[in-house]
PDB file of C-alpha atoms in Angstrom:
ATOM      1  CA  UNK B   1     -19.431  -5.936  24.549  1.00  0.00           C
ATOM      2  CA  UNK B   2     -18.065  -8.812  22.529  1.00  0.00           C
ATOM      3  CA  UNK B   3     -19.315  -7.086  19.426  1.00  0.00           C
ATOM      4  CA  UNK B   4     -17.386  -3.934  20.552  1.00  0.00           C
ATOM      5  CA  UNK B   5     -14.381  -5.895  21.118  1.00  0.00           C
ATOM      6  CA  UNK B   6     -14.626  -7.562  17.860  1.00  0.00           C
ATOM      7  CA  UNK B   7     -15.116  -4.411  16.016  1.00  0.00           C
ATOM      8  CA  UNK B   8     -12.066  -2.974  17.631  1.00  0.00           C
ATOM      9  CA  UNK B   9      -9.950  -6.012  16.805  1.00  0.00           C
ATOM     10  CA  UNK B  10     -11.020  -5.814  13.208  1.00  0.00           C
ATOM     11  CA  UNK B  11     -10.121  -2.200  12.981  1.00  0.00           C
ATOM     12  CA  UNK B  12      -6.804  -2.928  14.604  1.00  0.00           C
ATOM     13  CA  UNK B  13      -6.063  -5.726  11.970  1.00  0.00           C
ATOM     14  CA  UNK B  14      -7.032  -3.476   9.163  1.00  0.00           C
ATOM     15  CA  UNK B  15      -4.810  -0.606  10.393  1.00  0.00           C
ATOM     16  CA  UNK B  16      -1.837  -3.029  10.661  1.00  0.00           C
ATOM     17  CA  UNK B  17      -2.010  -3.418   6.946  1.00  0.00           C
ATOM     18  CA  UNK B  18      -3.656  -0.525   5.111  1.00  0.00           C
ATOM     19  CA  UNK B  19      -4.851  -1.259   1.512  1.00  0.00           C
ATOM     20  CA  UNK B  20      -4.202   1.184  -1.365  1.00  0.00           C
ATOM     21  CA  UNK B  21      -8.052   1.706  -1.155  1.00  0.00           C
ATOM     22  CA  UNK B  22      -8.073   2.655   2.451  1.00  0.00           C
ATOM     23  CA  UNK B  23      -5.197   5.118   1.878  1.00  0.00           C
ATOM     24  CA  UNK B  24      -6.987   6.793  -1.140  1.00  0.00           C
ATOM     25  CA  UNK B  25     -10.191   6.850   1.027  1.00  0.00           C
ATOM     26  CA  UNK B  26      -8.477   8.643   3.850  1.00  0.00           C
ATOM     27  CA  UNK B  27      -6.894  10.983   1.299  1.00  0.00           C
ATOM     28  CA  UNK B  28     -10.116  11.813  -0.375  1.00  0.00           C
ATOM     29  CA  UNK B  29     -11.487  12.984   2.887  1.00  0.00           C
ATOM     30  CA  UNK B  30      -8.518  15.317   3.335  1.00  0.00           C
ATOM     31  CA  UNK B  31      -8.885  16.374  -0.207  1.00  0.00           C
ATOM     32  CA  UNK B  32     -12.539  17.217   0.295  1.00  0.00           C
ATOM     33  CA  UNK B  33     -11.630  19.860   2.941  1.00  0.00           C
ATOM     34  CA  UNK B  34      -9.314  22.044   0.810  1.00  0.00           C
ATOM     35  CA  UNK B  35     -12.036  23.624  -1.086  1.00  0.00           C
ATOM     36  CA  UNK B  36     -13.576  25.401   2.016  1.00  0.00           C
ATOM     37  CA  UNK B  37     -16.353  24.636   4.193  1.00  0.00           C
ATOM     38  CA  UNK B  38     -19.138  22.585   2.837  1.00  0.00           C
ATOM     39  CA  UNK B  39     -22.767  23.368   3.525  1.00  0.00           C
ATOM     40  CA  UNK B  40     -24.676  20.973   5.699  1.00  0.00           C
ATOM     41  CA  UNK B  41     -25.654  17.930   3.697  1.00  0.00           C
ATOM     42  CA  UNK B  42     -22.958  18.358   1.124  1.00  0.00           C
ATOM     43  CA  UNK B  43     -20.131  15.930   0.868  1.00  0.00           C
ATOM     44  CA  UNK B  44     -17.118  16.385  -1.178  1.00  0.00           C
ATOM     45  CA  UNK B  45     -14.283  14.240  -2.075  1.00  0.00           C
ATOM     46  CA  UNK B  46     -10.929  15.082  -3.973  1.00  0.00           C
ATOM     47  CA  UNK B  47      -8.329  12.374  -4.704  1.00  0.00           C
ATOM     48  CA  UNK B  48      -5.843  10.907  -7.014  1.00  0.00           C
ATOM     49  CA  UNK B  49      -6.785   7.277  -8.234  1.00  0.00           C
ATOM     50  CA  UNK B  50      -4.339   4.545  -8.500  1.00  0.00           C
ATOM     51  CA  UNK B  51      -3.795   5.740 -12.015  1.00  0.00           C
ATOM     52  CA  UNK B  52      -3.282   9.107 -13.469  1.00  0.00           C
ATOM     53  CA  UNK B  53      -6.644  10.637 -12.979  1.00  0.00           C
ATOM     54  CA  UNK B  54      -7.974  13.187 -10.101  1.00  0.00           C
ATOM     55  CA  UNK B  55     -11.429  12.898  -8.949  1.00  0.00           C
ATOM     56  CA  UNK B  56     -13.665  15.596  -7.622  1.00  0.00           C
ATOM     57  CA  UNK B  57     -17.096  14.387  -6.466  1.00  0.00           C
ATOM     58  CA  UNK B  58     -19.794  16.437  -4.578  1.00  0.00           C
ATOM     59  CA  UNK B  59     -23.065  15.126  -3.264  1.00  0.00           C
ATOM     60  CA  UNK B  60     -25.870  17.187  -1.473  1.00  0.00           C
ATOM     61  CA  UNK B  61     -28.375  15.553   0.401  1.00  0.00           C
ATOM     62  CA  UNK B  62     -31.583  17.081   1.971  1.00  0.00           C
ATOM     63  CA  UNK B  63     -30.707  16.428   5.679  1.00  0.00           C
ATOM     64  CA  UNK B  64     -34.541  16.484   6.549  1.00  0.00           C
ATOM     65  CA  UNK B  65     -35.553  13.551   4.274  1.00  0.00           C
ATOM     66  CA  UNK B  66     -32.146  12.280   3.040  1.00  0.00           C
ATOM     67  CA  UNK B  67     -33.159  12.878  -0.487  1.00  0.00           C
ATOM     68  CA  UNK B  68     -30.108  13.571  -2.837  1.00  0.00           C
ATOM     69  CA  UNK B  69     -30.349  16.969  -4.352  1.00  0.00           C
ATOM     70  CA  UNK B  70     -27.507  16.633  -6.728  1.00  0.00           C
ATOM     71  CA  UNK B  71     -24.434  14.392  -7.286  1.00  0.00           C
ATOM     72  CA  UNK B  72     -21.597  14.779  -9.815  1.00  0.00           C
ATOM     73  CA  UNK B  73     -18.081  13.602 -10.358  1.00  0.00           C
ATOM     74  CA  UNK B  74     -15.584  15.422 -12.285  1.00  0.00           C
ATOM     75  CA  UNK B  75     -12.588  13.412 -13.701  1.00  0.00           C
ATOM     76  CA  UNK B  76      -9.280  15.129 -14.509  1.00  0.00           C
ATOM     77  CA  UNK B  77      -6.863  12.908 -16.593  1.00  0.00           C
ATOM     78  CA  UNK B  78      -3.318  13.829 -16.609  1.00  0.00           C
ATOM     79  CA  UNK B  79      -2.075  13.301 -20.163  1.00  0.00           C
ATOM     80  CA  UNK B  80       1.300  14.460 -21.752  1.00  0.00           C
ATOM     81  CA  UNK B  81      -0.627  16.826 -24.034  1.00  0.00           C
ATOM     82  CA  UNK B  82      -2.920  18.279 -21.227  1.00  0.00           C
ATOM     83  CA  UNK B  83      -5.493  17.667 -18.543  1.00  0.00           C
ATOM     84  CA  UNK B  84      -8.588  16.058 -19.928  1.00  0.00           C
ATOM     85  CA  UNK B  85     -11.742  16.740 -18.145  1.00  0.00           C
ATOM     86  CA  UNK B  86     -15.126  14.919 -18.088  1.00  0.00           C
ATOM     87  CA  UNK B  87     -18.090  15.328 -15.861  1.00  0.00           C
ATOM     88  CA  UNK B  88     -20.019  12.193 -15.034  1.00  0.00           C
ATOM     89  CA  UNK B  89     -18.221  10.396 -17.877  1.00  0.00           C
ATOM     90  CA  UNK B  90     -19.149  13.074 -20.432  1.00  0.00           C
ATOM     91  CA  UNK B  91     -18.115  16.257 -22.184  1.00  0.00           C
ATOM     92  CA  UNK B  92     -14.372  15.463 -22.549  1.00  0.00           C
ATOM     93  CA  UNK B  93     -12.297  18.642 -23.039  1.00  0.00           C
ATOM     94  CA  UNK B  94      -8.878  19.782 -22.089  1.00  0.00           C
ATOM     95  CA  UNK B  95      -8.765  22.390 -19.518  1.00  0.00           C
ATOM     96  CA  UNK B  96      -6.970  25.683 -19.660  1.00  0.00           C
ATOM     97  CA  UNK B  97      -6.408  29.055 -17.824  1.00  0.00           C
ATOM     98  CA  UNK B  98      -7.932  29.389 -14.294  1.00  0.00           C
ATOM     99  CA  UNK B  99      -9.262  26.139 -14.112  1.00  0.00           C
ATOM    100  CA  UNK B 100      -5.929  24.454 -14.809  1.00  0.00           C
ATOM    101  CA  UNK B 101      -4.290  26.908 -12.411  1.00  0.00           C
ATOM    102  CA  UNK B 102      -6.826  26.016  -9.726  1.00  0.00           C
ATOM    103  CA  UNK B 103      -6.381  22.302 -10.227  1.00  0.00           C
ATOM    104  CA  UNK B 104      -2.652  22.738  -9.925  1.00  0.00           C
ATOM    105  CA  UNK B 105      -2.969  24.731  -6.867  1.00  0.00           C
ATOM    106  CA  UNK B 106      -5.309  22.089  -5.329  1.00  0.00           C
ATOM    107  CA  UNK B 107      -2.997  19.277  -6.167  1.00  0.00           C
ATOM    108  CA  UNK B 108      -0.158  21.098  -4.340  1.00  0.00           C
ATOM    109  CA  UNK B 109      -2.239  21.653  -1.271  1.00  0.00           C
ATOM    110  CA  UNK B 110      -3.557  18.098  -1.397  1.00  0.00           C
ATOM    111  CA  UNK B 111       0.026  16.720  -1.590  1.00  0.00           C
ATOM    112  CA  UNK B 112       1.203  18.915   1.386  1.00  0.00           C
ATOM    113  CA  UNK B 113      -1.747  18.136   3.580  1.00  0.00           C
ATOM    114  CA  UNK B 114      -1.782  14.302   3.095  1.00  0.00           C
ATOM    115  CA  UNK B 115       2.009  14.328   3.715  1.00  0.00           C
ATOM    116  CA  UNK B 116       1.479  16.230   6.915  1.00  0.00           C
ATOM    117  CA  UNK B 117      -1.757  14.683   8.196  1.00  0.00           C
ATOM    118  CA  UNK B 118      -1.311  10.975   6.873  1.00  0.00           C
ATOM    119  CA  UNK B 119       2.055  10.081   5.797  1.00  0.00           C
ATOM    120  CA  UNK B 120       4.338  12.180   8.041  1.00  0.00           C
ATOM    121  CA  UNK B 121       6.541   9.659   9.902  1.00  0.00           C
ATOM    122  CA  UNK B 122       6.377  11.689  13.076  1.00  0.00           C
ATOM    123  CA  UNK B 123       2.808  12.532  12.982  1.00  0.00           C
ATOM    124  CA  UNK B 124       1.567   9.231  11.711  1.00  0.00           C
ATOM    125  CA  UNK B 125      -1.281   7.929  14.159  1.00  0.00           C
ATOM    126  CA  UNK B 126      -2.609   4.656  12.822  1.00  0.00           C
ATOM    127  CA  UNK B 127      -6.180   5.408  14.178  1.00  0.00           C
ATOM    128  CA  UNK B 128      -6.409   8.398  11.839  1.00  0.00           C
ATOM    129  CA  UNK B 129      -6.538   6.059   8.861  1.00  0.00           C
ATOM    130  CA  UNK B 130      -9.945   4.750   9.756  1.00  0.00           C
ATOM    131  CA  UNK B 131     -11.385   7.007  12.299  1.00  0.00           C
ATOM    132  CA  UNK B 132     -11.541  10.275  10.369  1.00  0.00           C
TER     133      UNK B 132
ATOM    134  CA  UNK H   1      27.617  38.333 -37.479  1.00  0.00           C
ATOM    135  CA  UNK H   2      25.193  35.504 -36.548  1.00  0.00           C
ATOM    136  CA  UNK H   3      21.510  36.500 -36.773  1.00  0.00           C
ATOM    137  CA  UNK H   4      19.347  35.976 -33.893  1.00  0.00           C
ATOM    138  CA  UNK H   5      17.382  33.474 -35.868  1.00  0.00           C
ATOM    139  CA  UNK H   6      20.361  31.250 -36.272  1.00  0.00           C
ATOM    140  CA  UNK H   7      21.028  31.632 -32.471  1.00  0.00           C
ATOM    141  CA  UNK H   8      17.654  30.460 -31.726  1.00  0.00           C
ATOM    142  CA  UNK H   9      16.866  27.876 -34.456  1.00  0.00           C
ATOM    143  CA  UNK H  10      17.362  25.039 -31.842  1.00  0.00           C
ATOM    144  CA  UNK H  11      13.873  25.642 -30.617  1.00  0.00           C
ATOM    145  CA  UNK H  12      12.531  23.994 -33.982  1.00  0.00           C
ATOM    146  CA  UNK H  13       9.635  26.488 -34.184  1.00  0.00           C
ATOM    147  CA  UNK H  14       7.425  26.572 -37.286  1.00  0.00           C
ATOM    148  CA  UNK H  15       6.824  30.223 -37.082  1.00  0.00           C
ATOM    149  CA  UNK H  16       8.848  33.057 -35.964  1.00  0.00           C
ATOM    150  CA  UNK H  17       7.884  36.583 -34.939  1.00  0.00           C
ATOM    151  CA  UNK H  18      10.479  39.232 -35.461  1.00  0.00           C
ATOM    152  CA  UNK H  19       9.622  42.464 -33.485  1.00  0.00           C
ATOM    153  CA  UNK H  20      11.361  45.763 -33.910  1.00  0.00           C
ATOM    154  CA  UNK H  21      12.443  46.990 -30.487  1.00  0.00           C
ATOM    155  CA  UNK H  22      12.241  50.682 -31.028  1.00  0.00           C
ATOM    156  CA  UNK H  23       8.664  50.856 -32.278  1.00  0.00           C
ATOM    157  CA  UNK H  24       6.964  47.554 -31.516  1.00  0.00           C
ATOM    158  CA  UNK H  25       3.496  48.662 -32.451  1.00  0.00           C
ATOM    159  CA  UNK H  26       4.245  49.698 -35.914  1.00  0.00           C
ATOM    160  CA  UNK H  27       6.821  47.253 -37.245  1.00  0.00           C
ATOM    161  CA  UNK H  28       5.306  44.059 -35.440  1.00  0.00           C
ATOM    162  CA  UNK H  29       4.750  41.360 -38.105  1.00  0.00           C
ATOM    163  CA  UNK H  30       4.577  37.637 -38.407  1.00  0.00           C
ATOM    164  CA  UNK H  31       6.462  35.928 -41.172  1.00  0.00           C
ATOM    165  CA  UNK H  32       6.018  32.364 -42.277  1.00  0.00           C
ATOM    166  CA  UNK H  33       8.939  29.811 -42.403  1.00  0.00           C
ATOM    167  CA  UNK H  34      10.002  30.556 -45.979  1.00  0.00           C
ATOM    168  CA  UNK H  35      10.197  34.291 -45.208  1.00  0.00           C
ATOM    169  CA  UNK H  36      12.030  33.420 -41.914  1.00  0.00           C
ATOM    170  CA  UNK H  37      14.654  31.306 -43.716  1.00  0.00           C
ATOM    171  CA  UNK H  38      15.092  34.330 -46.155  1.00  0.00           C
ATOM    172  CA  UNK H  39      15.778  36.544 -43.167  1.00  0.00           C
ATOM    173  CA  UNK H  40      18.067  34.041 -41.554  1.00  0.00           C
ATOM    174  CA  UNK H  41      20.457  34.492 -44.698  1.00  0.00           C
ATOM    175  CA  UNK H  42      20.370  38.221 -44.119  1.00  0.00           C
ATOM    176  CA  UNK H  43      22.318  40.093 -41.519  1.00  0.00           C
ATOM    177  CA  UNK H  44      20.032  40.909 -38.541  1.00  0.00           C
ATOM    178  CA  UNK H  45      21.081  43.693 -36.386  1.00  0.00           C
ATOM    179  CA  UNK H  46      20.945  43.924 -32.631  1.00  0.00           C
ATOM    180  CA  UNK H  47      17.823  46.198 -32.942  1.00  0.00           C
ATOM    181  CA  UNK H  48      15.770  42.981 -33.622  1.00  0.00           C
ATOM    182  CA  UNK H  49      14.865  40.449 -30.947  1.00  0.00           C
ATOM    183  CA  UNK H  50      13.641  36.806 -31.479  1.00  0.00           C
ATOM    184  CA  UNK H  51      10.173  35.885 -30.230  1.00  0.00           C
ATOM    185  CA  UNK H  52       8.737  32.441 -30.537  1.00  0.00           C
ATOM    186  CA  UNK H  53       5.122  32.373 -31.845  1.00  0.00           C
ATOM    187  CA  UNK H  54       2.492  32.170 -29.143  1.00  0.00           C
ATOM    188  CA  UNK H  55       1.442  28.851 -30.300  1.00  0.00           C
ATOM    189  CA  UNK H  56       4.753  27.366 -29.690  1.00  0.00           C
ATOM    190  CA  UNK H  57       5.116  28.969 -26.430  1.00  0.00           C
ATOM    191  CA  UNK H  58       1.751  27.558 -25.283  1.00  0.00           C
ATOM    192  CA  UNK H  59       3.051  24.069 -26.153  1.00  0.00           C
ATOM    193  CA  UNK H  60       6.078  24.472 -24.294  1.00  0.00           C
ATOM    194  CA  UNK H  61       4.021  25.704 -21.296  1.00  0.00           C
ATOM    195  CA  UNK H  62       1.750  22.792 -21.270  1.00  0.00           C
ATOM    196  CA  UNK H  63       4.692  20.368 -21.587  1.00  0.00           C
ATOM    197  CA  UNK H  64       6.277  21.769 -18.559  1.00  0.00           C
ATOM    198  CA  UNK H  65       2.966  22.028 -16.551  1.00  0.00           C
ATOM    199  CA  UNK H  66       1.994  18.204 -17.362  1.00  0.00           C
ATOM    200  CA  UNK H  67       5.467  17.166 -16.270  1.00  0.00           C
ATOM    201  CA  UNK H  68       5.061  19.010 -13.072  1.00  0.00           C
ATOM    202  CA  UNK H  69       1.632  17.479 -12.452  1.00  0.00           C
ATOM    203  CA  UNK H  70       3.021  13.987 -13.172  1.00  0.00           C
ATOM    204  CA  UNK H  71       5.750  14.588 -10.681  1.00  0.00           C
ATOM    205  CA  UNK H  72       3.386  15.528  -8.110  1.00  0.00           C
ATOM    206  CA  UNK H  73       1.334  12.417  -8.902  1.00  0.00           C
ATOM    207  CA  UNK H  74       4.374  10.189  -8.753  1.00  0.00           C
ATOM    208  CA  UNK H  75       5.422  11.767  -5.300  1.00  0.00           C
ATOM    209  CA  UNK H  76       1.847  10.974  -3.963  1.00  0.00           C
ATOM    210  CA  UNK H  77       2.056   7.453  -5.287  1.00  0.00           C
ATOM    211  CA  UNK H  78       5.536   6.898  -3.608  1.00  0.00           C
ATOM    212  CA  UNK H  79       4.035   8.206  -0.197  1.00  0.00           C
ATOM    213  CA  UNK H  80       1.522   5.379  -0.536  1.00  0.00           C
ATOM    214  CA  UNK H  81       3.853   2.940  -1.538  1.00  0.00           C
ATOM    215  CA  UNK H  82       6.234   3.706   1.437  1.00  0.00           C
ATOM    216  CA  UNK H  83       3.129   3.490   3.942  1.00  0.00           C
ATOM    217  CA  UNK H  84       2.174   0.050   2.518  1.00  0.00           C
ATOM    218  CA  UNK H  85       5.668  -1.317   2.556  1.00  0.00           C
ATOM    219  CA  UNK H  86       6.116   0.135   6.041  1.00  0.00           C
ATOM    220  CA  UNK H  87       2.855  -1.635   7.123  1.00  0.00           C
ATOM    221  CA  UNK H  88       3.894  -4.991   5.671  1.00  0.00           C
TER     222      UNK H  88
END
């Protein structure tokens, strides 16, 4: 019981002063939902870091034994001359065409959803920040 | 009469394509800068239109797209900042 109380107290303290990391973490969970329903055992995250880079990460785990089936992270760095993509830190290339269009679309949806679900003054519910 | 090239030289393009409107298929041709400058000294009739080269159009589009993306990023960072300041 004491442990439960302390746990709740710690959460409330952390809610009173959210950090940039906790905000990005909450955003990344919302971002991971905008690409459709993920299969069982698949975790997706999509977010803007504290700089000029967007990250899409996906991890699939075998739910029967917890073994990681695959995992990768794509970084999209927004530069004046274009969007530089790298996968797991390799293969840097400027994206064009459909991929660029899809990224732009995803960023628009991300911005709208975090605004509505996380930062809207009327809708802001502090517990959402940690309990999502 | 001012030529179409003179009207559009503010774009600062390196290559310009002049296209004949009546028969675009047969008369389409790309001129290099020297040729364009020669053309600029000639009287160009209204039957010709100015078309920036695809390369330069692509650069313009990318620049606009990046500006839009950076504006989106800035807006997101602003929302975060306001949340942090509001909680402080």
